[in-house]
Structures are given as structure tokens and as C-alpha cells.
mmCIF file of C-alpha atoms in Angstrom:
data_model
loop_
_atom_site.group_PDB
_atom_site.id
_atom_site.type_symbol
_atom_site.label_atom_id
_atom_site.label_comp_id
_atom_site.label_asym_id
_atom_site.label_seq_id
_atom_site.Cartn_x
_atom_site.Cartn_y
_atom_site.Cartn_z
ATOM 1 C CA UNK A 1 -14.308 -29.370 21.919
ATOM 2 C CA UNK A 2 -15.840 -31.502 24.788
ATOM 3 C CA UNK A 3 -19.120 -31.220 23.060
ATOM 4 C CA UNK A 4 -17.856 -32.801 20.114
ATOM 5 C CA UNK A 5 -15.002 -35.288 20.817
ATOM 6 C CA UNK A 6 -16.466 -38.169 20.260
ATOM 7 C CA UNK A 7 -16.809 -37.313 16.383
ATOM 8 C CA UNK A 8 -13.605 -35.760 15.923
ATOM 9 C CA UNK A 9 -10.613 -37.447 15.706
ATOM 10 C CA UNK A 10 -8.342 -37.366 18.950
ATOM 11 C CA UNK A 11 -5.433 -34.998 16.995
ATOM 12 C CA UNK A 12 -7.910 -32.506 16.109
ATOM 13 C CA UNK A 13 -9.343 -32.152 20.303
ATOM 14 C CA UNK A 14 -6.100 -33.044 21.848
ATOM 15 C CA UNK A 15 -4.360 -30.027 19.995
ATOM 16 C CA UNK A 16 -3.783 -26.783 22.162
ATOM 17 C CA UNK A 17 -5.323 -23.826 20.733
ATOM 18 C CA UNK A 18 -4.150 -21.698 18.263
ATOM 19 C CA UNK A 19 -4.524 -17.883 16.817
ATOM 20 C CA UNK A 20 -6.590 -16.621 14.293
ATOM 21 C CA UNK A 21 -4.900 -13.519 12.512
ATOM 22 C CA UNK A 22 -6.259 -12.004 9.615
ATOM 23 C CA UNK A 23 -4.174 -11.343 6.046
ATOM 24 C CA UNK A 24 -4.819 -7.318 6.714
ATOM 25 C CA UNK A 25 -1.512 -6.029 5.088
ATOM 26 C CA UNK A 26 -2.088 -9.157 2.483
ATOM 27 C CA UNK A 27 -5.246 -7.079 1.561
ATOM 28 C CA UNK A 28 -4.370 -3.609 1.809
ATOM 29 C CA UNK A 29 -1.301 -4.346 -0.463
ATOM 30 C CA UNK A 30 -3.127 -6.693 -2.909
ATOM 31 C CA UNK A 31 -7.276 -6.361 -3.129
ATOM 32 C CA UNK A 32 -7.780 -2.897 -1.141
ATOM 33 C CA UNK A 33 -5.479 -0.326 -2.447
ATOM 34 C CA UNK A 34 -8.452 1.520 -4.278
ATOM 35 C CA UNK A 35 -10.811 1.103 -1.126
ATOM 36 C CA UNK A 36 -7.702 2.834 0.777
ATOM 37 C CA UNK A 37 -6.701 5.541 -1.534
ATOM 38 C CA UNK A 38 -10.670 6.079 -1.831
ATOM 39 C CA UNK A 39 -10.958 5.881 2.442
ATOM 40 C CA UNK A 40 -8.263 8.351 2.773
ATOM 41 C CA UNK A 41 -8.846 10.745 -0.047
ATOM 42 C CA UNK A 42 -7.943 14.226 0.522
ATOM 43 C CA UNK A 43 -12.154 15.093 0.511
ATOM 44 C CA UNK A 44 -12.532 13.063 2.753
ATOM 45 C CA UNK A 45 -9.441 13.907 5.206
ATOM 46 C CA UNK A 46 -10.652 17.499 5.116
ATOM 47 C CA UNK A 47 -14.242 16.464 6.092
ATOM 48 C CA UNK A 48 -13.119 16.264 9.962
ATOM 49 C CA UNK A 49 -10.044 17.979 9.453
ATOM 50 C CA UNK A 50 -8.070 16.222 12.253
ATOM 51 C CA UNK A 51 -5.420 14.689 10.133
ATOM 52 C CA UNK A 52 -2.954 15.853 7.278
ATOM 53 C CA UNK A 53 -3.758 14.766 3.739
ATOM 54 C CA UNK A 54 -0.391 15.383 2.084
ATOM 55 C CA UNK A 55 1.333 13.430 4.643
ATOM 56 C CA UNK A 56 -1.281 10.355 4.608
ATOM 57 C CA UNK A 57 -1.273 10.939 0.794
ATOM 58 C CA UNK A 58 2.956 10.422 0.846
ATOM 59 C CA UNK A 59 2.298 7.468 3.099
ATOM 60 C CA UNK A 60 -0.141 5.688 0.746
ATOM 61 C CA UNK A 61 2.241 6.400 -2.122
ATOM 62 C CA UNK A 62 5.264 5.460 -0.119
ATOM 63 C CA UNK A 63 3.559 2.114 1.184
ATOM 64 C CA UNK A 64 2.094 0.889 -2.528
ATOM 65 C CA UNK A 65 6.292 2.197 -4.037
ATOM 66 C CA UNK A 66 6.967 -0.721 -1.413
ATOM 67 C CA UNK A 67 7.570 0.266 1.899
ATOM 68 C CA UNK A 68 5.653 -2.064 3.555
ATOM 69 C CA UNK A 69 6.771 -0.970 7.054
ATOM 70 C CA UNK A 70 4.051 1.555 6.627
ATOM 71 C CA UNK A 71 1.521 -1.131 6.422
ATOM 72 C CA UNK A 72 0.065 -1.234 10.172
ATOM 73 C CA UNK A 73 0.058 2.708 10.200
ATOM 74 C CA UNK A 74 -2.087 3.061 6.402
ATOM 75 C CA UNK A 75 -4.283 0.003 8.149
ATOM 76 C CA UNK A 76 -4.651 2.128 11.184
ATOM 77 C CA UNK A 77 -5.045 5.209 9.451
ATOM 78 C CA UNK A 78 -8.142 3.713 7.296
ATOM 79 C CA UNK A 79 -9.567 2.269 10.256
ATOM 80 C CA UNK A 80 -9.651 5.566 12.379
ATOM 81 C CA UNK A 81 -11.375 7.166 8.946
ATOM 82 C CA UNK A 82 -13.763 4.605 8.747
ATOM 83 C CA UNK A 83 -14.525 4.865 11.924
ATOM 84 C CA UNK A 84 -14.775 8.770 12.062
ATOM 85 C CA UNK A 85 -16.896 8.774 8.901
ATOM 86 C CA UNK A 86 -19.347 6.128 11.246
ATOM 87 C CA UNK A 87 -19.933 8.035 13.968
ATOM 88 C CA UNK A 88 -19.063 11.620 13.257
ATOM 89 C CA UNK A 89 -19.167 11.919 9.239
#
């Protein structure tokens, strides 16, 4: 901030830091449904056998039917699967 404070208005350089949060829950709800379902498909989950594919299918269906309380669970499951495939699959 100090290196450019002469170039920017005081309102920008003097304000406190703000956090930045990615809209991941909005993404999985709107743009990434196909990606989520593909990533967490029975065939892909069975490659490692660590997760119960039927239970995950129920969680996904419940989420996409409107139970948004599962949003973090869906995101975490998807990230685990992507990580596992990247490093072990």
C-alpha cells in the first residue's frame, strides 16, 4: 500500500484490510452441478473404496433438492476426491 499511496485516493489506502471469500457454495449450486456429480460418481468413488458411494449420492441428491445445509460437506467431498485422484488415482 505504501508504495502506491501517492497514486491512490486516501479512502483506499487508509481503509482496513478486508477478507476475500470465494463463492464456492454458489458455484457448486449453480455452475458446477455436473462437475460435482461426475467427480462424486459411483465409478470414480469405487476406485479407492474409501467413501460410501450410495451415501454420497444421497447427500448430493439431498443438496440439489434444496438442503443447502450440506453445502460444505459436498465441497469437502469433492475436494477430497479431486485430491485423491490427483495424487493417488
